[in-house]
């Protein structure tokens, strides 16, 4: 026999002494079905009776508590050397007085408790889709009950709310734990009545009286009647009704209740916090991309006036970009820039539309493009202040024009040799101050000028 199971009641049912009432009931049902004489013959009849007898005691919380108490008492007597000498002497003295009934002990700490209670706390475990509610049942002293309540609630707080259904039940479980767990008033009444008798048998009349007063009120009429009779007897024997009031250690403290309420509401609080964090995160991301988007647009808008200007402007007469020019022979274009603004001159091949040559002509300067191949050309020019980063185009074109008609350049072969042509043009900017000799140059759009 195990020390905490002196009569082997728990082992008869195949459960641990720490088993819950549900576990005991389930074990009994299974074994009773297996060993019932009607189904399995007379061979197991003895076993069936043993199981039934064990269940009769263990299914009754009060009788079970008494059995557990006797187990502890037996343990104490078996191991007197482990106890302090004082306690040993006290125990012997008590034994000499022949105590008849053992008071009920807390199922957790094993201490005698005057006002024990049968309490069930709940722990919730969620598994994404579903949840499992584990009842933690026992006869507790007030201190152990508070601890167990907090522990169960804390476990629930950690693992109970991970499923949708578990979330709701987690809040319920924590609040139940916070307000003292699930009680069974009729069982509590029986426990008090048992302890009243136990303390009476030990000669503690005042405590017996106080407990009997409590047991005389309750739903179990038989217990209430017996308790009331004991109260009357003890009052006759001189029990003081004023001293018969026990402090209630089971009163739910404000601190404990507040702690549990905090936990209960932090369960959905955690969920809300998670969702809120997700929303904030989402918004932050959106804002970020918006910011990025607007930044890009700012950059695009700011581009024309930004710092992206030509780092080293070309000198007067410098060719811009690739040109299709001959090195030794060819025609020459002389350009006189009559404006104070810088100019870009483009020689465009009419047949292909390509730029044969482009040159930069500084304000009030003269430049020439030489080596132009035979062909029919259109000559365009534009004025501006600043060149862009490519140093080939003005950021903003102030005015663009082209020479009237086209220039047909042909090399002539004479007996004296090859003669190429030389065009001389003056670029004018301000209308109205054109030299008298020059023909009006027509305006073109910036787009037209930029087009190849
Ligand atoms: Zn305890």
Short mmCIF file of C-alpha atoms and ligand atoms in Angstrom, two decimals:
data_model
loop_
_atom_site.label_atom_id
_atom_site.label_comp_id
_atom_site.label_asym_id
_atom_site.label_seq_id
_atom_site.Cartn_x
_atom_site.Cartn_y
_atom_site.Cartn_z
CA UNK A 1 0.00 0.00 0.00
CA UNK A 2 1.19 3.48 -0.76
CA UNK A 3 1.69 5.78 2.18
CA UNK A 4 -0.91 8.21 0.98
CA UNK A 5 -3.34 5.39 0.13
CA UNK A 6 -3.34 3.19 3.31
CA UNK A 7 -6.41 1.16 2.41
CA UNK A 8 -5.62 1.02 -1.28
CA UNK A 9 -8.81 2.82 -2.31
CA UNK A 10 -7.11 4.85 -5.02
CA UNK A 11 -5.15 1.87 -6.32
CA UNK A 12 -8.37 -0.20 -6.44
CA UNK A 13 -9.65 2.31 -8.98
CA UNK A 14 -6.28 2.61 -10.66
CA UNK A 15 -5.93 6.34 -10.05
CA UNK A 16 -3.49 8.60 -8.22
CA UNK A 17 -4.48 10.17 -4.87
CA UNK A 18 -4.29 13.53 -6.70
CA UNK A 19 -7.01 12.45 -9.18
CA UNK A 20 -9.94 14.78 -9.77
CA UNK A 21 -13.53 13.76 -9.05
CA UNK A 22 -14.09 13.37 -12.82
CA UNK A 23 -11.10 11.07 -13.16
CA UNK A 24 -12.30 8.94 -10.25
CA UNK A 25 -15.81 8.72 -11.74
CA UNK A 26 -14.47 7.77 -15.15
CA UNK A 27 -12.17 5.12 -13.68
CA UNK A 28 -15.01 3.66 -11.64
CA UNK A 29 -17.38 3.48 -14.63
CA UNK A 30 -14.81 1.70 -16.75
CA UNK A 31 -13.85 -0.82 -14.05
CA UNK A 32 -17.43 -1.43 -12.94
CA UNK A 33 -18.40 -2.33 -16.49
CA UNK A 34 -15.46 -4.71 -16.75
CA UNK A 35 -15.94 -6.44 -13.40
CA UNK A 36 -19.71 -6.46 -12.99
CA UNK A 37 -20.84 -10.02 -12.04
CA UNK A 38 -23.68 -9.88 -14.58
CA UNK A 39 -21.28 -9.45 -17.46
CA UNK A 40 -18.11 -11.17 -16.36
CA UNK A 41 -19.21 -13.96 -14.06
CA UNK A 42 -18.58 -14.57 -10.37
CA UNK A 43 -14.82 -14.63 -10.65
CA UNK A 44 -14.61 -10.88 -10.51
CA UNK A 45 -17.38 -10.33 -7.98
CA UNK A 46 -14.94 -9.70 -5.17
CA UNK A 47 -13.07 -7.15 -7.21
CA UNK A 48 -16.32 -5.46 -8.20
CA UNK A 49 -17.24 -5.04 -4.55
CA UNK A 50 -13.83 -3.65 -3.69
CA UNK A 51 -14.11 -1.12 -6.52
CA UNK A 52 -17.61 -0.15 -5.45
CA UNK A 53 -16.55 0.28 -1.83
CA UNK A 54 -13.60 2.44 -2.86
CA UNK A 55 -15.81 4.56 -5.09
CA UNK A 56 -18.37 5.01 -2.35
CA UNK A 57 -15.75 6.71 -0.20
CA UNK A 58 -13.79 8.54 -2.87
CA UNK A 59 -16.85 9.90 -4.67
CA UNK A 60 -17.97 11.65 -1.50
CA UNK A 61 -15.77 14.72 -1.01
CA UNK A 62 -16.12 14.65 2.75
CA UNK A 63 -15.39 10.97 3.14
CA UNK A 64 -12.52 11.33 0.68
CA UNK A 65 -11.12 14.20 2.70
CA UNK A 66 -11.37 12.13 5.85
CA UNK A 67 -9.59 9.24 4.14
CA UNK A 68 -6.84 11.57 2.91
CA UNK A 69 -6.57 12.98 6.43
CA UNK A 70 -6.20 9.54 7.98
CA UNK A 71 -3.53 8.74 5.42
CA UNK A 72 -1.54 11.76 6.52
CA UNK A 73 -2.00 10.95 10.17
CA UNK A 74 -0.78 7.40 9.52
CA UNK A 75 2.24 8.82 7.73
CA UNK A 76 3.05 11.07 10.67
CA UNK A 77 2.86 8.17 13.07
CA UNK A 78 4.99 5.97 10.86
CA UNK A 79 7.74 8.55 10.60
CA UNK A 80 8.03 10.09 14.06
CA UNK A 81 11.81 10.51 13.76
CA UNK A 82 11.43 13.01 10.98
CA UNK A 83 9.39 15.26 13.17
CA UNK A 84 10.69 17.72 15.68
CA UNK A 85 10.77 16.33 19.25
CA UNK A 86 8.25 18.93 20.42
CA UNK A 87 5.73 17.99 17.77
CA UNK A 88 6.30 14.33 18.48
CA UNK A 89 5.55 14.84 22.17
CA UNK A 90 2.48 16.84 21.29
CA UNK A 91 1.25 14.12 18.94
CA UNK A 92 1.75 11.47 21.61
CA UNK A 93 -0.05 13.59 24.15
CA UNK A 94 -2.94 14.01 21.74
CA UNK A 95 -2.96 10.30 21.11
CA UNK A 96 -3.05 9.67 24.84
CA UNK A 97 -6.22 11.74 24.89
CA UNK A 98 -7.50 9.38 22.23
CA UNK A 99 -8.75 11.77 19.54
CA UNK A 100 -11.53 10.10 17.67
CA UNK A 101 -11.92 12.17 14.54
CA UNK A 102 -9.21 13.69 12.41
CA UNK A 103 -9.94 17.20 11.18
CA UNK A 104 -9.82 17.73 7.45
CA UNK A 105 -6.53 18.77 5.93
CA UNK A 106 -5.83 20.90 2.87
CA UNK A 107 -5.25 18.66 -0.13
CA UNK A 108 -2.32 20.85 -1.14
CA UNK A 109 -0.26 21.72 1.90
CA UNK A 110 -1.62 18.95 4.14
CA UNK A 111 -2.20 21.38 7.03
CA UNK A 112 -5.25 21.08 9.23
CA UNK A 113 -7.63 23.79 8.21
CA UNK A 114 -10.63 24.75 10.32
CA UNK A 115 -12.69 26.02 7.43
CA UNK A 116 -11.78 23.90 4.41
CA UNK A 117 -13.61 24.24 1.14
CA UNK A 118 -14.09 22.11 -1.88
CA UNK A 119 -13.14 24.29 -4.82
CA UNK A 120 -12.65 23.74 -8.53
CA UNK A 121 -10.42 26.08 -10.49
CA UNK A 122 -10.12 26.05 -14.24
CA UNK A 123 -7.20 26.13 -16.60
CA UNK A 124 -7.71 26.65 -20.28
CA UNK A 125 -5.48 25.32 -23.00
CA UNK A 126 -6.17 26.42 -26.55
CA UNK A 127 -5.00 24.62 -29.65
CA UNK A 128 -5.65 27.09 -32.47
CA UNK A 129 -9.06 25.68 -33.36
CA UNK A 130 -10.33 24.27 -30.11
CA UNK A 131 -9.69 24.50 -26.41
CA UNK A 132 -9.50 22.17 -23.43
CA UNK A 133 -10.73 23.13 -19.98
CA UNK A 134 -8.90 21.36 -17.18
CA UNK A 135 -10.62 21.40 -13.79
CA UNK A 136 -8.32 21.58 -10.79
CA UNK A 137 -10.35 20.23 -7.93
CA UNK A 138 -9.49 19.84 -4.30
CA UNK A 139 -10.21 20.55 -0.69
CA UNK A 140 -8.20 23.64 -0.02
CA UNK A 141 -7.16 25.87 2.78
CA UNK A 142 -7.79 29.51 1.90
CA UNK A 143 -4.12 30.24 1.25
CA UNK A 144 -3.60 27.29 -1.11
CA UNK A 145 -6.86 28.15 -2.88
CA UNK A 146 -5.65 31.67 -3.58
CA UNK A 147 -2.39 30.31 -4.91
CA UNK A 148 -4.08 27.71 -7.07
CA UNK A 149 -6.52 30.32 -8.40
CA UNK A 150 -3.69 32.63 -9.40
CA UNK A 151 -1.70 29.80 -10.94
CA UNK A 152 -4.63 28.51 -12.99
CA UNK A 153 -5.50 32.01 -14.15
CA UNK A 154 -1.92 32.74 -15.10
CA UNK A 155 -1.65 29.53 -17.13
CA UNK A 156 -4.93 30.42 -18.83
CA UNK A 157 -3.62 33.91 -19.52
CA UNK A 158 -0.63 32.40 -21.29
CA UNK A 159 -2.16 29.55 -23.27
CA UNK A 160 -5.93 29.83 -23.04
CA UNK A 161 -6.83 32.45 -25.62
CA UNK A 162 -5.15 31.09 -28.74
CA UNK A 163 -8.43 29.98 -30.25
CA UNK A 164 -11.59 31.95 -30.89
CA UNK A 165 -13.71 29.91 -28.51
CA UNK A 166 -10.89 29.65 -26.03
CA UNK A 167 -10.71 33.45 -25.88
CA UNK A 168 -14.23 33.80 -24.48
CA UNK A 169 -13.85 30.87 -22.11
CA UNK A 170 -10.48 32.15 -20.92
CA UNK A 171 -12.07 35.33 -19.64
CA UNK A 172 -14.78 33.26 -17.93
CA UNK A 173 -12.28 30.87 -16.36
CA UNK A 174 -10.08 33.66 -15.01
CA UNK A 175 -13.03 35.53 -13.53
CA UNK A 176 -14.30 32.31 -11.93
CA UNK A 177 -10.86 31.67 -10.45
CA UNK A 178 -10.65 35.26 -9.28
CA UNK A 179 -13.88 35.06 -7.34
CA UNK A 180 -12.87 31.95 -5.43
CA UNK A 181 -13.36 29.20 -8.01
CA UNK A 182 -16.40 26.98 -8.44
CA UNK A 183 -17.83 26.09 -5.06
CA UNK A 184 -20.08 23.34 -3.79
CA UNK A 185 -21.90 24.81 -0.81
CA UNK A 186 -23.42 21.48 0.31
CA UNK A 187 -19.98 19.86 0.34
CA UNK A 188 -18.53 22.83 2.22
CA UNK A 189 -21.30 22.52 4.78
CA UNK A 190 -20.43 18.83 5.27
CA UNK A 191 -16.74 19.67 5.62
CA UNK A 192 -17.50 22.24 8.31
CA UNK A 193 -19.73 19.79 10.14
CA UNK A 194 -17.03 17.13 10.01
CA UNK A 195 -14.48 19.55 11.45
CA UNK A 196 -16.92 20.69 14.15
CA UNK A 197 -17.12 17.08 15.29
CA UNK A 198 -13.36 16.62 14.97
CA UNK A 199 -12.55 19.62 17.15
CA UNK A 200 -15.27 18.57 19.60
CA UNK A 201 -13.58 15.19 19.94
CA UNK A 202 -10.31 16.97 20.64
CA UNK A 203 -11.84 19.11 23.30
CA UNK A 204 -11.69 22.39 21.41
CA UNK A 205 -15.27 23.33 22.24
CA UNK A 206 -15.06 26.94 21.17
CA UNK A 207 -13.83 26.05 17.69
CA UNK A 208 -16.31 23.18 17.45
CA UNK A 209 -19.06 25.62 18.38
CA UNK A 210 -17.95 28.20 15.79
CA UNK A 211 -17.87 25.58 13.03
CA UNK A 212 -21.20 24.09 14.06
CA UNK A 213 -22.76 27.57 13.83
CA UNK A 214 -21.58 27.77 10.22
CA UNK A 215 -22.67 24.20 9.42
CA UNK A 216 -26.15 24.85 10.82
CA UNK A 217 -26.86 27.12 7.84
CA UNK A 218 -26.94 25.41 4.48
CA UNK A 219 -28.79 23.40 1.93
CA UNK A 220 -28.13 20.01 3.57
CA UNK A 221 -31.03 19.87 6.01
CA UNK A 222 -29.77 16.83 7.94
CA UNK A 223 -26.39 18.38 8.54
CA UNK A 224 -28.04 21.70 9.43
CA UNK A 225 -30.28 19.97 11.97
CA UNK A 226 -27.42 18.04 13.62
CA UNK A 227 -25.24 21.15 13.68
CA UNK A 228 -28.02 23.22 15.24
CA UNK A 229 -28.42 20.60 17.97
CA UNK A 230 -24.68 20.71 18.71
CA UNK A 231 -24.80 24.52 18.82
CA UNK A 232 -27.60 24.37 21.38
CA UNK A 233 -25.72 21.80 23.49
CA UNK A 234 -22.52 23.80 23.45
CA UNK A 235 -24.31 27.00 24.35
CA UNK A 236 -25.74 25.20 27.36
CA UNK A 237 -22.23 24.03 28.17
CA UNK A 238 -21.13 27.65 28.16
CA UNK A 239 -19.83 28.31 24.63
CA UNK A 240 -19.60 32.03 24.04
CA UNK A 241 -21.57 33.03 21.00
CA UNK A 242 -19.52 36.22 20.66
CA UNK A 243 -16.30 34.31 20.50
CA UNK A 244 -17.91 31.83 18.17
CA UNK A 245 -17.39 34.04 15.18
CA UNK A 246 -14.51 32.95 13.05
CA UNK A 247 -12.64 35.26 10.78
CA UNK A 248 -13.49 34.29 7.22
CA UNK A 249 -10.23 33.52 5.45
CA UNK A 250 -12.18 32.90 2.26
CA UNK A 251 -13.27 36.47 1.77
CA UNK A 252 -12.13 37.49 -1.68
CA UNK A 253 -9.57 40.21 -1.20
CA UNK A 254 -9.80 43.33 -3.33
CA UNK A 255 -6.21 42.86 -4.43
CA UNK A 256 -6.74 39.28 -5.54
CA UNK A 257 -9.97 40.12 -7.38
CA UNK A 258 -8.30 43.10 -9.04
CA UNK A 259 -5.40 40.91 -10.12
CA UNK A 260 -7.71 38.40 -11.71
CA UNK A 261 -9.87 41.03 -13.37
CA UNK A 262 -6.70 42.54 -14.80
CA UNK A 263 -5.71 39.14 -16.14
CA UNK A 264 -9.19 38.46 -17.51
CA UNK A 265 -9.23 41.72 -19.39
CA UNK A 266 -5.66 41.47 -20.49
CA UNK A 267 -6.66 38.32 -22.39
CA UNK A 268 -8.82 40.19 -24.92
CA UNK A 269 -6.48 43.09 -24.26
CA UNK A 270 -3.58 41.10 -25.64
CA UNK A 271 -5.66 40.16 -28.66
CA UNK A 272 -6.75 43.76 -29.19
CA UNK A 273 -3.18 44.91 -28.70
CA UNK A 274 -2.01 42.44 -31.30
CA UNK A 275 -4.68 43.56 -33.74
CA UNK A 276 -3.96 47.21 -33.00
CA UNK A 277 -0.25 46.63 -33.50
CA UNK A 278 -1.03 44.93 -36.80
CA UNK A 279 -3.22 47.86 -37.89
CA UNK A 280 -0.60 50.40 -36.80
CA UNK A 281 2.02 48.41 -38.62
CA UNK A 282 -0.17 48.31 -41.69
CA UNK A 283 -0.80 52.04 -41.53
CA UNK A 284 2.87 52.74 -40.99
CA UNK A 285 3.68 50.67 -44.04
CA UNK A 286 1.06 52.51 -46.06
CA UNK A 287 2.32 55.85 -44.84
CA UNK A 288 5.81 54.77 -45.70
CA UNK A 289 4.92 53.83 -49.25
CA UNK A 290 2.85 57.03 -49.57
CA UNK A 291 5.81 59.02 -48.35
CA UNK A 292 8.05 57.20 -50.77
CA UNK A 293 5.58 57.86 -53.57
CA UNK A 294 5.23 61.55 -52.77
CA UNK A 295 8.96 61.85 -52.43
CA UNK A 296 9.41 60.45 -55.92
CA UNK A 297 6.86 62.87 -57.29
CA UNK A 298 8.59 65.74 -55.51
CA UNK A 299 11.82 64.68 -57.11
CA UNK A 300 10.22 64.52 -60.53
CA UNK A 301 8.57 67.90 -60.10
CA UNK A 302 11.69 69.42 -58.71
CA UNK A 303 13.83 68.07 -61.48
CA UNK A 304 13.81 71.11 -63.81
CA UNK A 305 15.02 73.54 -61.16
CA UNK A 306 17.16 71.14 -59.22
CA UNK A 307 20.92 70.84 -59.02
CA UNK A 308 21.09 68.55 -62.06
CA UNK A 309 22.82 71.09 -64.20
CA UNK A 310 25.83 70.76 -66.41
CA UNK A 311 28.92 70.36 -64.27
CA UNK A 312 31.44 71.66 -66.85
CA UNK A 313 29.79 73.77 -69.53
CA UNK A 314 31.20 73.45 -73.02
CA UNK A 315 33.40 76.15 -74.43
CA UNK A 316 32.42 78.32 -77.40
CA UNK A 317 32.19 76.32 -80.61
CA UNK A 318 32.41 72.95 -78.87
CA UNK A 319 30.49 70.18 -80.60
CA UNK A 320 27.75 68.56 -78.54
CA UNK A 321 27.38 64.82 -78.67
CA UNK A 322 28.22 62.64 -81.61
CA UNK A 323 28.39 64.37 -84.93
CA UNK A 324 28.69 63.15 -88.46
CA UNK A 325 31.37 65.44 -89.75
CA UNK A 326 34.29 65.04 -92.07
CA UNK A 327 37.68 65.88 -90.67
CA UNK A 328 39.52 67.32 -93.65
CA UNK A 329 36.93 68.42 -96.19
CA UNK A 330 33.41 69.60 -96.07
CA UNK A 331 31.34 72.72 -95.79
CA UNK A 332 31.61 75.31 -93.05
CA UNK A 333 28.87 77.02 -91.10
CA UNK A 334 29.86 80.29 -89.47
CA UNK A 335 27.62 81.43 -86.69
CA UNK A 336 27.59 84.79 -85.06
CA UNK A 337 25.60 84.85 -81.82
CA UNK A 338 24.01 88.26 -81.70
CA UNK A 339 22.37 87.61 -78.34
CA UNK A 340 23.91 87.78 -74.93
CA UNK A 341 22.39 84.36 -74.12
CA UNK A 342 24.19 81.16 -74.97
CA UNK A 343 22.93 79.22 -77.97
CA UNK A 344 22.88 75.69 -79.27
CA UNK A 345 22.93 75.27 -83.03
CA UNK A 346 21.81 72.07 -84.70
CA UNK A 347 22.41 71.05 -88.27
CA UNK A 348 19.74 68.54 -89.15
CA UNK A 349 19.74 66.31 -92.21
CA UNK A 350 16.38 66.84 -93.88
CA UNK A 351 16.29 63.42 -95.54
CA UNK A 352 16.94 61.42 -92.39
CA UNK A 353 15.95 63.94 -89.69
CA UNK A 354 19.17 63.18 -87.83
CA UNK A 355 21.39 65.79 -86.27
CA UNK A 356 24.56 65.97 -88.36
CA UNK A 357 26.18 68.32 -85.88
CA UNK A 358 25.31 70.37 -82.84
CA UNK A 359 27.48 73.09 -81.37
CA UNK A 360 27.52 75.39 -78.41
CA UNK A 361 27.87 79.09 -79.16
CA UNK A 362 28.44 81.37 -76.23
CA UNK A 363 26.64 84.71 -75.98
CA UNK A 364 28.02 87.48 -78.24
CA UNK A 365 30.55 85.03 -79.73
CA UNK A 366 31.24 83.62 -83.17
CA UNK A 367 31.84 79.95 -83.84
CA UNK A 368 32.04 77.64 -86.80
CA UNK A 369 31.11 74.07 -87.62
CA UNK A 370 33.35 72.66 -90.32
CA UNK A 371 33.42 69.37 -92.18
CA UNK A 372 29.73 69.20 -93.00
CA UNK A 373 28.99 66.58 -95.66
CA UNK A 374 27.03 67.18 -98.77
CA UNK A 375 23.34 67.18 -98.11
CA UNK A 376 20.21 69.18 -97.56
CA UNK A 377 20.06 70.63 -94.07
CA UNK A 378 17.79 72.47 -91.80
CA UNK A 379 19.57 74.70 -89.31
CA UNK A 380 17.91 75.33 -85.97
CA UNK A 381 19.05 77.13 -82.89
CA UNK A 382 17.89 77.84 -79.39
CA UNK A 383 18.78 80.20 -76.55
CA UNK A 384 18.93 79.36 -72.88
CA UNK A 385 20.68 79.99 -69.58
CA UNK A 386 21.63 76.70 -68.09
CA UNK A 387 22.47 73.34 -69.57
CA UNK A 388 21.21 70.13 -68.03
CA UNK A 389 23.43 67.39 -66.63
CA UNK A 390 24.15 66.01 -70.10
CA UNK A 391 25.59 69.42 -71.11
CA UNK A 392 23.84 69.03 -74.47
CA UNK A 393 20.44 70.60 -73.81
CA UNK A 394 19.18 73.68 -72.10
CA UNK A 395 17.11 73.05 -69.01
CA UNK A 396 14.74 75.69 -70.23
CA UNK A 397 14.66 76.95 -73.75
CA UNK A 398 13.94 80.68 -73.90
CA UNK A 399 13.49 80.80 -77.64
CA UNK A 400 13.99 78.43 -80.57
CA UNK A 401 14.08 79.23 -84.23
CA UNK A 402 15.22 77.89 -87.53
CA UNK A 403 16.77 79.33 -90.68
CA UNK A 404 14.27 79.88 -93.45
CA UNK A 405 14.16 77.11 -96.01
CA UNK A 406 16.88 74.56 -96.22
CA UNK A 407 20.55 74.77 -96.97
CA UNK A 408 21.63 72.63 -99.85
CA UNK A 409 25.33 72.01 -99.60
CA UNK A 410 27.10 70.61 -102.57
CA UNK A 411 30.76 70.28 -103.24
CA UNK A 412 31.63 71.75 -106.60
CA UNK A 413 34.38 70.32 -108.70
CA UNK A 414 36.23 73.06 -110.60
CA UNK A 415 39.49 72.96 -112.56
CA UNK A 416 41.04 74.74 -109.59
CA UNK A 417 40.05 72.06 -107.27
CA UNK A 418 37.22 71.15 -104.92
CA UNK A 419 35.24 74.03 -103.59
CA UNK A 420 33.06 73.66 -100.59
CA UNK A 421 30.51 76.14 -99.41
CA UNK A 422 30.57 78.39 -96.48
CA UNK A 423 27.39 79.56 -94.83
CA UNK A 424 27.46 82.54 -92.61
CA UNK A 425 24.54 83.23 -90.39
CA UNK A 426 23.88 85.59 -87.60
CA UNK A 427 21.73 84.29 -84.83
CA UNK A 428 19.35 86.92 -83.64
CA UNK A 429 17.36 86.71 -80.52
CA UNK A 430 15.45 89.89 -79.99
CA UNK A 431 12.84 90.48 -82.57
CA UNK A 432 12.97 93.92 -83.94
CA UNK A 433 16.68 94.40 -83.70
CA UNK A 434 17.49 91.98 -86.48
CA UNK A 435 20.16 93.15 -88.87
CA UNK A 436 18.50 94.62 -91.95
CA UNK A 437 20.15 92.13 -94.25
CA UNK A 438 18.92 89.06 -92.47
CA UNK A 439 15.78 87.27 -93.36
CA UNK A 440 13.30 86.59 -90.57
CA UNK A 441 13.98 83.31 -88.77
CA UNK A 442 10.84 81.43 -87.94
CA UNK A 443 9.97 80.35 -84.42
CA UNK A 444 9.83 76.69 -83.61
CA UNK A 445 8.76 74.91 -80.48
CA UNK A 446 11.21 73.57 -77.92
CA UNK A 447 9.90 70.13 -78.80
CA UNK A 448 10.64 70.64 -82.44
CA UNK A 449 14.15 71.82 -81.58
CA UNK A 450 14.77 68.88 -79.28
CA UNK A 451 13.53 66.35 -81.80
CA UNK A 452 16.25 64.63 -83.73
ZN1 LIG B 1 -3.22 24.48 2.03
#
